[in-house]
Amino acid sequence: MTDDHPLEQLPLKAMHQRAGAKFAPFAGWEMPVSYPLGVLKEHLHTRDHAGLFDISHMQLIEVTGADAALLVATCCPVEAEKLATGASKYTFLLNENAGIIDDLIVTRLAAERFMIVANAARAAIDEAHIRRLAESMNVSVTPLKRVFLALQGPDAAAVMEETGLDATKLTFMSGFEPRPGWFVTRSGYTGEDGFEIALPADQAEAFADSLMRDERVEWIGLAARDSLRLEAGLCLYGNDLDEQTDPVSAGLLWAIPKPLRDGGPYVGAKSLADMIASGPAEKRVGLRPDGRQPVRGGTTLTDAGGKPAGRVTSGGFGPSVEHPVAMGYVRAELAAPETQLFAEVRGRQIPVRVAKLPFIVKRSQKG
Amino acid sequence: MSKTYYTEDHEWIRVENGIATVGITDYAQEQLGDLVFVDLPSPDTSVSKGDTVVVVESVKAASDVFAPIDGEVKSANEALSSEPGLVNSAPEGDGWLWTMSVADESQLEGLLDADAYKKTIA
């Protein structure tokens, strides 16, 4: 985003201000980056109890109509017709080259109704892409204005139960609409058990207040969200994924159903099948720097012989694992765990090893 | 008597017996948040005013700390290697970053005093 666009403001901004948030621009929005607790403690609180995140910058797009499943199956490598009502899938919008336009969560809400959750920075691009594919179909594509909150952590389910919003029966990667205008999924981007709750702005403050009254809950900012997702080995669009990366090299083939890997009705199917057949030139890997010095996104990697090996796409310090954590892309032959590489940081070669992802034991895969 | 000077970049510098101790201010550590790594300089490095001497890293980002004056690095605060959080808990005490010689005392007079610095962050 350029500076001449005014930043979008969160509907709950005043609430974040009262909570003492520090704000910074992110993807065109003014977002709470941290709260008085501080990034380190916010991160650990989420892993130990429950963190509340305002993720209203993410875009919900509703797809309804007789051709809703057809549209989803054309946009994304998903078996939309077979998707059970209430089931959510992590998937992508791909371009013709199988480059990733965005990574998304798609949930089927009814026979002819789907909800897509898109990244803030890609929302307008996604919407235009989806509308273009929908042109000759009997379907409507509607971006929704909602407050969107994520409650993440081992206490999240118990806290939700006490709000009177019974989401405890939801299994991981499923969603439902408990009230008009509400949309709740058991999902998240921290590696913890948790929920994402979209709701109308005029009901959001009361709901957030009810969560915050629970002593197990703290507001958590974007900075801790980033270290949480990195420890969990989850990709951040714009850092780890972009239109030049594809699901094969990104190690995200698991998200594509087997019958769709050698072809399908979705955009990019042919390119993806070719890539699977030829194998990726580079692969996304975890990276564990030796010592305590973080290695950030954008850092160049070399192999033990000093030849270019790849690049770091996300890096920082992992408060839960108490050491620096990173991920990036390396030449496919260097992708085996424990491969010794070097990261050039401020003129020095920092030894890093290829590491298995995630860095933490994920607790989100329940139910 | 020692006197502490400040820069607009949120460093402090305190000169005692011709040796200056440098660190970041309480305001700066508050802005940066919890530090997880401090990249310390090697002794005997010559630095000019404005050079990056130390890089402090929080969970999220790396930030440069600049030399407030010309001189030569004499020592680095090695305690920060194992306990970078000292910069957060005692930025103007045990969380100092490095010591250096003072090449030109007149450069100190160009820096801010405590009151002037407080006005810049007010």
Short mmCIF file of C-alpha atoms in Angstrom, two decimals:
data_model
loop_
_atom_site.label_atom_id
_atom_site.label_comp_id
_atom_site.label_asym_id
_atom_site.label_seq_id
_atom_site.Cartn_x
_atom_site.Cartn_y
_atom_site.Cartn_z
CA MET A 1 0.00 0.00 0.00
CA THR A 2 1.18 3.50 -0.71
CA ASP A 3 1.16 6.34 1.77
CA ASP A 4 -1.42 8.38 -0.13
CA HIS A 5 -4.19 5.93 0.81
CA PRO A 6 -5.69 6.65 4.23
CA LEU A 7 -5.41 3.62 6.47
CA GLU A 8 -8.55 1.61 7.16
CA GLN A 9 -9.59 1.79 10.80
CA LEU A 10 -10.83 -1.13 12.87
CA PRO A 11 -14.42 -0.78 14.18
CA LEU A 12 -13.09 -1.66 17.67
CA LYS A 13 -10.23 0.87 17.50
CA ALA A 14 -11.39 2.79 20.59
CA MET A 15 -11.45 -0.47 22.55
CA HIS A 16 -7.86 -1.21 21.54
CA GLN A 17 -6.84 2.32 22.49
CA ARG A 18 -8.38 1.87 25.94
CA ALA A 19 -6.44 -1.39 26.24
CA GLY A 20 -3.23 0.57 25.59
CA ALA A 21 -2.45 -0.80 22.13
CA LYS A 22 0.43 0.42 20.01
CA PHE A 23 -0.70 0.75 16.41
CA ALA A 24 1.14 0.41 13.11
CA PRO A 25 0.13 0.20 9.46
CA PHE A 26 -0.31 -3.30 8.08
CA ALA A 27 -1.81 -4.21 4.70
CA GLY A 28 -3.56 -0.86 4.43
CA TRP A 29 -5.00 -1.00 7.95
CA GLU A 30 -3.99 0.64 11.18
CA MET A 31 -3.56 -2.42 13.36
CA PRO A 32 -2.75 -3.04 17.04
CA VAL A 33 0.80 -4.39 17.04
CA SER A 34 1.15 -4.94 20.77
CA TYR A 35 -0.45 -4.14 24.10
CA PRO A 36 1.13 -3.15 27.44
CA LEU A 37 1.82 -6.82 28.25
CA GLY A 38 4.47 -6.78 25.49
CA VAL A 39 5.06 -9.10 22.55
CA LEU A 40 6.93 -11.77 24.48
CA LYS A 41 4.31 -12.17 27.22
CA GLU A 42 1.43 -11.85 24.74
CA HIS A 43 2.92 -14.74 22.78
CA LEU A 44 3.39 -16.91 25.87
CA HIS A 45 -0.04 -16.01 27.24
CA THR A 46 -1.62 -17.31 24.03
CA ARG A 47 0.24 -20.61 24.32
CA ASP A 48 -0.63 -20.94 28.04
CA HIS A 49 -4.16 -19.50 28.25
CA ALA A 50 -6.13 -17.60 25.60
CA GLY A 51 -5.30 -14.66 23.37
CA LEU A 52 -7.86 -12.42 21.68
CA PHE A 53 -6.83 -11.00 18.30
CA ASP A 54 -8.65 -8.43 16.20
CA ILE A 55 -8.28 -9.73 12.66
CA SER A 56 -10.99 -7.54 11.12
CA HIS A 57 -8.53 -6.57 8.39
CA MET A 58 -9.09 -10.00 6.88
CA GLN A 59 -11.90 -10.09 4.33
CA LEU A 60 -14.91 -12.35 4.43
CA ILE A 61 -16.40 -13.00 0.99
CA GLU A 62 -19.75 -14.77 0.76
CA VAL A 63 -20.52 -16.81 -2.34
CA THR A 64 -24.18 -17.76 -2.82
CA GLY A 65 -26.31 -19.16 -5.60
CA ALA A 66 -26.94 -22.27 -7.66
CA ASP A 67 -23.37 -22.20 -9.03
CA ALA A 68 -21.66 -21.44 -5.70
CA ALA A 69 -19.93 -24.84 -5.52
CA LEU A 70 -18.97 -24.59 -9.19
CA LEU A 71 -17.40 -21.19 -8.62
CA VAL A 72 -15.40 -22.38 -5.59
CA ALA A 73 -14.23 -25.44 -7.54
CA THR A 74 -13.15 -23.17 -10.41
CA CYS A 75 -11.31 -20.73 -8.13
CA CYS A 76 -9.62 -23.18 -5.79
CA PRO A 77 -8.22 -26.72 -5.84
CA VAL A 78 -11.06 -27.92 -3.62
CA GLU A 79 -13.69 -30.61 -4.13
CA ALA A 80 -16.38 -28.08 -3.36
CA GLU A 81 -19.28 -30.32 -4.32
CA LYS A 82 -18.11 -33.02 -1.88
CA LEU A 83 -17.45 -30.61 0.96
CA ALA A 84 -19.83 -31.30 3.87
CA THR A 85 -21.89 -28.44 5.23
CA GLY A 86 -19.86 -26.84 8.00
CA ALA A 87 -16.49 -28.09 6.74
CA SER A 88 -13.61 -25.64 6.29
CA LYS A 89 -10.60 -26.11 4.02
CA TYR A 90 -7.29 -24.30 3.78
CA THR A 91 -6.80 -23.66 0.07
CA PHE A 92 -5.54 -21.16 -2.52
CA LEU A 93 -6.42 -18.97 -5.40
CA LEU A 94 -3.94 -19.92 -8.12
CA ASN A 95 -3.02 -18.14 -11.32
CA GLU A 96 -2.55 -20.02 -14.60
CA ASN A 97 1.06 -20.78 -13.63
CA ALA A 98 -0.10 -22.23 -10.30
CA GLY A 99 1.40 -19.19 -8.57
CA ILE A 100 -0.42 -18.42 -5.33
CA ILE A 101 -2.67 -15.35 -5.63
CA ASP A 102 -3.76 -15.84 -2.02
CA ASP A 103 -4.15 -18.50 0.62
CA LEU A 104 -7.66 -18.79 2.01
CA ILE A 105 -10.01 -20.65 4.26
CA VAL A 106 -13.18 -21.77 2.49
CA THR A 107 -16.15 -23.02 4.53
CA ARG A 108 -19.32 -24.56 3.14
CA LEU A 109 -22.30 -23.14 5.00
CA ALA A 110 -25.11 -24.61 2.91
CA ALA A 111 -25.69 -26.41 -0.38
CA GLU A 112 -25.43 -23.11 -2.26
CA ARG A 113 -23.46 -20.96 0.15
CA PHE A 114 -19.73 -20.70 0.92
CA MET A 115 -17.66 -18.32 3.02
CA ILE A 116 -14.17 -17.38 1.92
CA VAL A 117 -11.69 -15.70 4.29
CA ALA A 118 -9.00 -13.77 2.42
CA ASN A 119 -5.88 -11.89 3.47
CA ALA A 120 -6.23 -8.12 3.89
CA ALA A 121 -3.54 -7.16 1.40
CA ARG A 122 -5.03 -9.45 -1.26
CA ALA A 123 -8.74 -8.87 -0.64
CA ALA A 124 -9.34 -6.55 -3.60
CA ILE A 125 -7.27 -8.71 -5.97
CA ASP A 126 -9.06 -11.86 -4.80
CA GLU A 127 -12.48 -10.31 -5.18
CA ALA A 128 -11.76 -9.14 -8.74
CA HIS A 129 -10.36 -12.58 -9.63
CA ILE A 130 -13.37 -14.42 -8.16
CA ARG A 131 -15.83 -12.04 -9.86
CA ARG A 132 -14.13 -12.55 -13.20
CA LEU A 133 -14.48 -16.33 -12.88
CA ALA A 134 -18.10 -15.89 -11.75
CA GLU A 135 -19.10 -13.82 -14.79
CA SER A 136 -21.09 -16.50 -16.62
CA MET A 137 -22.31 -18.25 -13.48
CA ASN A 138 -25.50 -18.05 -11.48
CA VAL A 139 -23.85 -16.85 -8.29
CA SER A 140 -23.36 -13.69 -6.25
CA VAL A 141 -20.08 -12.68 -4.65
CA THR A 142 -20.43 -10.40 -1.64
CA PRO A 143 -17.65 -8.99 0.55
CA LEU A 144 -19.00 -8.72 4.10
CA LYS A 145 -18.35 -5.94 6.60
CA ARG A 146 -17.74 -7.72 9.87
CA VAL A 147 -15.65 -7.45 12.97
CA PHE A 148 -13.48 -10.54 12.95
CA LEU A 149 -11.90 -11.84 16.16
CA ALA A 150 -9.68 -14.82 16.86
CA LEU A 151 -9.59 -16.45 20.28
CA GLN A 152 -6.60 -18.77 20.45
CA GLY A 153 -5.03 -20.94 23.11
CA PRO A 154 -5.64 -23.95 25.33
CA ASP A 155 -8.33 -22.11 27.34
CA ALA A 156 -10.16 -20.82 24.24
CA ALA A 157 -12.82 -23.57 24.18
CA ALA A 158 -13.65 -23.15 27.87
CA VAL A 159 -13.84 -19.37 27.50
CA MET A 160 -16.14 -19.66 24.48
CA GLU A 161 -18.44 -21.97 26.40
CA GLU A 162 -18.88 -19.33 29.10
CA THR A 163 -19.88 -16.64 26.62
CA GLY A 164 -23.07 -18.56 25.90
CA LEU A 165 -21.91 -19.16 22.34
CA ASP A 166 -21.74 -22.91 22.24
CA ALA A 167 -18.94 -23.58 19.81
CA THR A 168 -17.43 -26.42 21.81
CA LYS A 169 -19.05 -29.04 19.56
CA LEU A 170 -17.21 -27.64 16.56
CA THR A 171 -14.36 -29.86 15.44
CA PHE A 172 -11.12 -28.44 14.06
CA MET A 173 -11.64 -26.85 10.63
CA SER A 174 -15.39 -26.56 10.74
CA GLY A 175 -17.73 -23.63 11.08
CA PHE A 176 -21.31 -22.55 11.67
CA GLU A 177 -23.54 -19.50 11.96
CA PRO A 178 -24.80 -19.30 15.55
CA ARG A 179 -26.74 -16.04 15.07
CA PRO A 180 -27.74 -13.87 12.10
CA GLY A 181 -24.63 -12.17 10.72
CA TRP A 182 -22.29 -14.32 12.82
CA PHE A 183 -19.81 -16.86 11.48
CA VAL A 184 -17.69 -19.01 13.79
CA THR A 185 -15.00 -21.54 12.87
CA ARG A 186 -12.72 -23.68 14.96
CA SER A 187 -9.50 -22.59 13.34
CA GLY A 188 -6.76 -20.04 13.67
CA TYR A 189 -3.22 -19.18 12.82
CA THR A 190 -1.24 -19.75 16.01
CA GLY A 191 -0.87 -23.54 16.17
CA GLU A 192 -3.22 -23.55 19.18
CA ASP A 193 -6.78 -24.70 19.52
CA GLY A 194 -9.10 -21.77 18.98
CA PHE A 195 -11.88 -20.01 17.17
CA GLU A 196 -12.39 -17.29 14.62
CA ILE A 197 -15.56 -15.30 15.16
CA ALA A 198 -17.00 -12.87 12.61
CA LEU A 199 -19.89 -10.75 13.82
CA PRO A 200 -21.74 -7.51 13.08
CA ALA A 201 -19.85 -4.42 14.25
CA ASP A 202 -22.71 -3.21 16.46
CA GLN A 203 -22.54 -6.39 18.55
CA ALA A 204 -18.77 -6.74 18.55
CA GLU A 205 -17.76 -4.56 21.46
CA ALA A 206 -20.16 -6.29 23.85
CA PHE A 207 -18.91 -9.68 22.71
CA ALA A 208 -15.24 -8.72 22.98
CA ASP A 209 -15.96 -7.28 26.43
CA SER A 210 -17.53 -10.55 27.53
CA LEU A 211 -14.39 -12.40 26.43
CA MET A 212 -12.06 -9.88 28.04
CA ARG A 213 -13.90 -10.13 31.37
CA ASP A 214 -12.56 -13.68 31.58
CA GLU A 215 -9.23 -13.51 33.37
CA ARG A 216 -7.77 -16.15 31.08
CA VAL A 217 -8.06 -13.78 28.09
CA GLU A 218 -5.66 -11.01 27.01
CA TRP A 219 -5.62 -8.84 23.90
CA ILE A 220 -2.80 -9.94 21.62
CA GLY A 221 -1.33 -7.81 18.83
CA LEU A 222 -0.08 -8.47 15.34
CA ALA A 223 3.57 -8.84 16.44
CA ALA A 224 2.82 -11.84 18.66
CA ARG A 225 0.48 -13.25 16.03
CA ASP A 226 3.48 -13.27 13.70
CA SER A 227 5.82 -15.09 16.10
CA LEU A 228 3.04 -17.56 17.00
CA ARG A 229 2.33 -18.43 13.37
CA LEU A 230 6.02 -18.69 12.54
CA GLU A 231 6.65 -21.15 15.41
CA ALA A 232 3.66 -23.10 14.08
CA GLY A 233 5.28 -23.23 10.61
CA LEU A 234 2.36 -21.41 9.01
CA CYS A 235 2.92 -19.25 5.93
CA LEU A 236 2.33 -15.52 5.84
CA TYR A 237 1.15 -14.30 2.47
CA GLY A 238 3.52 -11.66 1.14
CA ASN A 239 6.46 -13.17 3.05
CA ASP A 240 6.38 -16.92 2.47
CA LEU A 241 3.85 -17.07 -0.35
CA ASP A 242 3.30 -14.89 -3.40
CA GLU A 243 2.43 -15.22 -7.06
CA GLN A 244 5.96 -16.46 -7.78
CA THR A 245 5.58 -19.36 -5.34
CA ASP A 246 3.40 -22.42 -5.86
CA PRO A 247 1.87 -25.01 -3.53
CA VAL A 248 4.46 -27.65 -4.51
CA SER A 249 7.58 -25.67 -3.59
CA ALA A 250 5.75 -24.18 -0.60
CA GLY A 251 5.20 -27.70 0.76
CA LEU A 252 1.44 -27.18 0.80
CA LEU A 253 0.44 -30.02 -1.49
CA TRP A 254 -1.31 -31.62 1.50
CA ALA A 255 -3.98 -28.94 1.09
CA ILE A 256 -4.83 -30.16 -2.41
CA PRO A 257 -7.01 -33.30 -2.59
CA LYS A 258 -5.30 -36.19 -4.39
CA PRO A 259 -7.85 -36.38 -7.25
CA LEU A 260 -7.08 -32.73 -8.09
CA ARG A 261 -3.29 -33.08 -8.22
CA ASP A 262 -3.12 -34.34 -11.80
CA GLY A 263 -5.80 -32.04 -13.14
CA GLY A 264 -9.13 -30.47 -12.37
CA PRO A 265 -11.52 -27.67 -13.20
CA TYR A 266 -9.59 -25.03 -11.22
CA VAL A 267 -7.36 -22.30 -12.59
CA GLY A 268 -3.72 -23.42 -12.56
CA ALA A 269 -4.51 -27.16 -12.60
CA LYS A 270 -2.36 -27.92 -15.67
CA SER A 271 0.68 -26.03 -14.34
CA LEU A 272 0.31 -27.60 -10.93
CA ALA A 273 0.20 -31.13 -12.41
CA ASP A 274 3.34 -30.37 -14.44
CA MET A 275 5.13 -29.11 -11.33
CA ILE A 276 4.17 -32.17 -9.34
CA ALA A 277 5.49 -34.36 -12.18
CA SER A 278 8.79 -32.52 -12.55
CA GLY A 279 9.36 -31.84 -8.84
CA PRO A 280 10.02 -28.40 -7.38
CA ALA A 281 13.35 -26.63 -7.95
CA GLU A 282 13.19 -25.24 -4.43
CA LYS A 283 11.33 -26.13 -1.28
CA ARG A 284 10.08 -24.25 1.74
CA VAL A 285 11.87 -25.37 4.90
CA GLY A 286 12.19 -24.46 8.54
CA LEU A 287 15.49 -22.87 9.53
CA ARG A 288 17.04 -22.98 12.97
CA PRO A 289 19.85 -20.43 13.47
CA ASP A 290 22.61 -21.45 15.89
CA GLY A 291 22.85 -19.19 18.92
CA ARG A 292 20.42 -16.43 19.82
CA GLN A 293 20.71 -14.07 16.89
CA PRO A 294 17.49 -13.86 14.88
CA VAL A 295 17.71 -14.22 11.09
CA ARG A 296 15.02 -12.12 9.43
CA GLY A 297 13.02 -12.40 6.22
CA GLY A 298 14.98 -11.23 3.17
CA THR A 299 18.27 -12.74 4.34
CA THR A 300 20.32 -14.61 1.74
CA LEU A 301 21.31 -18.23 2.40
CA THR A 302 24.43 -19.96 1.14
CA ASP A 303 25.38 -23.64 1.32
CA ALA A 304 28.45 -25.08 3.05
CA GLY A 305 30.48 -24.40 -0.12
CA GLY A 306 29.48 -20.74 -0.22
CA LYS A 307 27.11 -21.12 -3.19
CA PRO A 308 23.67 -19.48 -3.20
CA ALA A 309 21.25 -21.81 -1.42
CA GLY A 310 18.08 -19.76 -1.13
CA ARG A 311 16.48 -17.10 1.01
CA VAL A 312 14.79 -16.56 4.35
CA THR A 313 11.17 -15.45 3.94
CA SER A 314 10.16 -15.15 7.62
CA GLY A 315 12.36 -15.03 10.67
CA GLY A 316 12.37 -13.89 14.23
CA PHE A 317 12.61 -15.13 17.77
CA GLY A 318 10.36 -17.91 19.02
CA PRO A 319 9.38 -17.05 22.60
CA SER A 320 7.94 -20.52 23.29
CA VAL A 321 10.91 -22.42 21.92
CA GLU A 322 13.36 -19.80 23.29
CA HIS A 323 15.51 -19.67 20.21
CA PRO A 324 15.43 -17.93 16.84
CA VAL A 325 13.12 -19.48 14.26
CA ALA A 326 12.85 -18.88 10.53
CA MET A 327 11.55 -20.34 7.32
CA GLY A 328 12.56 -19.87 3.74
CA TYR A 329 13.10 -21.47 0.36
CA VAL A 330 16.21 -23.51 -0.46
CA ARG A 331 17.32 -25.55 -3.49
CA ALA A 332 15.43 -28.84 -3.33
CA GLU A 333 18.60 -30.90 -2.75
CA LEU A 334 19.32 -28.84 0.39
CA ALA A 335 15.89 -29.32 1.96
CA ALA A 336 16.68 -32.32 4.19
CA PRO A 337 16.49 -31.58 7.94
CA GLU A 338 19.86 -30.84 9.57
CA THR A 339 21.41 -29.57 6.31
CA GLN A 340 23.99 -26.96 7.27
CA LEU A 341 23.51 -23.56 5.65
CA PHE A 342 24.68 -20.02 6.33
CA ALA A 343 22.70 -16.81 6.55
CA GLU A 344 24.44 -13.53 5.84
CA VAL A 345 23.47 -11.09 8.61
CA ARG A 346 25.20 -7.71 8.68
CA GLY A 347 28.28 -9.05 6.91
CA ARG A 348 28.65 -12.17 9.08
CA GLN A 349 27.83 -15.75 8.18
CA ILE A 350 25.41 -17.12 10.79
CA PRO A 351 25.22 -20.94 10.77
CA VAL A 352 21.64 -22.19 10.34
CA ARG A 353 20.29 -25.71 9.99
CA VAL A 354 17.31 -26.87 8.02
CA ALA A 355 14.68 -27.81 10.61
CA LYS A 356 11.39 -29.67 10.59
CA LEU A 357 8.29 -27.52 10.77
CA PRO A 358 6.49 -26.71 12.99
CA PHE A 359 8.88 -25.64 15.74
CA ILE A 360 6.23 -26.30 18.39
CA VAL A 361 3.88 -29.21 18.95
CA LYS A 362 0.64 -27.98 17.39
CA ARG A 363 -2.47 -28.35 19.49
CA SER A 364 -4.90 -27.20 16.85
CA GLN A 365 -5.43 -30.58 15.19
CA LYS A 366 -8.18 -31.78 17.50
CA GLY A 367 -11.56 -33.32 17.15
CA MET B 1 30.90 14.57 38.25
CA SER B 2 29.44 12.69 35.36
CA LYS B 3 26.84 14.14 33.09
CA THR B 4 24.44 12.26 30.86
CA TYR B 5 23.72 13.49 27.36
CA TYR B 6 21.04 12.29 24.98
CA THR B 7 20.53 12.07 21.22
CA GLU B 8 17.39 12.52 19.18
CA ASP B 9 17.86 8.87 18.18
CA HIS B 10 17.26 7.88 21.83
CA GLU B 11 20.80 7.00 22.88
CA TRP B 12 22.23 8.22 26.16
CA ILE B 13 25.95 8.81 26.78
CA ARG B 14 27.58 9.32 30.17
CA VAL B 15 31.23 10.39 30.44
CA GLU B 16 33.34 9.52 33.48
CA ASN B 17 37.12 9.92 33.59
CA GLY B 18 37.31 10.38 29.85
CA ILE B 19 35.42 7.16 29.03
CA ALA B 20 31.86 7.29 27.74
CA THR B 21 29.23 4.67 28.45
CA VAL B 22 26.42 4.44 25.86
CA GLY B 23 22.98 2.89 25.99
CA ILE B 24 19.42 3.42 24.86
CA THR B 25 16.87 5.40 26.80
CA ASP B 26 13.95 4.06 28.77
CA TYR B 27 11.66 5.52 26.11
CA ALA B 28 13.55 3.62 23.39
CA GLN B 29 13.41 0.27 25.16
CA GLU B 30 9.71 0.83 25.79
CA GLN B 31 9.14 1.49 22.09
CA LEU B 32 11.17 -1.56 21.03
CA GLY B 33 9.60 -3.99 23.47
CA ASP B 34 11.22 -7.14 24.81
CA LEU B 35 14.73 -7.55 23.45
CA VAL B 36 15.84 -11.06 22.57
CA PHE B 37 19.31 -10.38 21.15
CA VAL B 38 21.92 -7.63 21.27
CA ASP B 39 24.57 -7.66 18.54
CA LEU B 40 27.57 -6.20 20.41
CA PRO B 41 30.60 -4.46 18.90
CA SER B 42 34.21 -5.66 19.07
CA PRO B 43 36.58 -3.64 21.29
CA ASP B 44 39.06 -1.36 19.50
CA THR B 45 36.63 -0.59 16.68
CA SER B 46 36.85 3.04 15.58
CA VAL B 47 33.46 4.63 15.18
CA SER B 48 32.26 7.97 13.88
CA LYS B 49 29.23 9.82 15.13
CA GLY B 50 26.16 8.28 13.45
CA ASP B 51 27.73 4.88 12.73
CA THR B 52 25.72 1.81 13.72
CA VAL B 53 27.56 0.29 16.68
CA VAL B 54 24.99 -2.10 18.11
CA VAL B 55 21.90 -3.77 16.71
CA VAL B 56 19.20 -4.60 19.22
CA GLU B 57 16.65 -7.19 18.21
CA SER B 58 13.17 -7.58 19.62
CA VAL B 59 10.91 -10.54 18.85
CA LYS B 60 9.72 -8.64 15.83
CA ALA B 61 12.49 -6.45 14.44
CA ALA B 62 16.11 -5.34 14.46
CA SER B 63 16.98 -1.71 15.31
CA ASP B 64 20.27 0.14 14.97
CA VAL B 65 21.93 2.00 17.83
CA PHE B 66 24.25 4.76 16.62
CA ALA B 67 27.49 6.21 17.97
CA PRO B 68 26.58 9.56 19.58
CA ILE B 69 30.16 10.82 19.09
CA ASP B 70 33.46 9.83 17.46
CA GLY B 71 35.79 7.52 19.33
CA GLU B 72 36.95 3.95 19.78
CA VAL B 73 34.91 1.16 21.34
CA LYS B 74 36.61 0.08 24.57
CA SER B 75 34.25 -2.63 25.81
CA ALA B 76 30.85 -4.14 25.21
CA ASN B 77 28.37 -5.20 27.89
CA GLU B 78 28.90 -8.96 27.63
CA ALA B 79 26.15 -9.61 30.20
CA LEU B 80 23.67 -8.83 27.42
CA SER B 81 24.76 -11.92 25.46
CA SER B 82 22.92 -14.13 27.90
CA GLU B 83 20.49 -11.56 29.27
CA PRO B 84 19.38 -9.08 26.57
CA GLY B 85 16.36 -8.22 28.73
CA LEU B 86 18.65 -6.10 30.95
CA VAL B 87 18.21 -3.38 28.35
CA ASN B 88 14.48 -3.44 29.07
CA SER B 89 14.72 -3.69 32.84
CA ALA B 90 17.61 -1.24 33.39
CA PRO B 91 18.24 0.69 30.16
CA GLU B 92 20.31 3.41 31.84
CA GLY B 93 21.95 1.05 34.36
CA ASP B 94 22.99 -2.60 33.95
CA GLY B 95 21.57 -2.54 30.44
CA TRP B 96 24.29 -0.23 29.07
CA LEU B 97 25.58 -1.26 25.63
CA TRP B 98 29.19 -0.24 25.19
CA THR B 99 31.96 2.07 26.41
CA MET B 100 34.09 4.24 24.15
CA SER B 101 36.79 6.87 24.15
CA VAL B 102 35.86 10.49 23.52
CA ALA B 103 37.75 11.72 20.46
CA ASP B 104 36.41 15.26 20.56
CA GLU B 105 34.81 16.56 23.76
CA SER B 106 33.18 19.44 21.91
CA GLN B 107 30.85 16.92 20.22
CA LEU B 108 29.21 16.32 23.61
CA GLU B 109 28.05 19.92 23.75
CA GLY B 110 26.05 19.35 20.57
CA LEU B 111 23.96 16.67 22.29
CA LEU B 112 20.77 17.10 24.32
CA ASP B 113 20.58 17.38 28.08
CA ALA B 114 17.93 15.46 30.01
CA ASP B 115 15.36 18.26 29.83
CA ALA B 116 15.83 18.86 26.12
CA TYR B 117 15.56 15.12 25.45
CA LYS B 118 12.34 14.86 27.47
CA LYS B 119 10.86 17.57 25.25
CA THR B 120 11.66 15.54 22.10
CA ILE B 121 9.66 12.56 23.35
CA ALA B 122 6.85 14.57 24.97
#
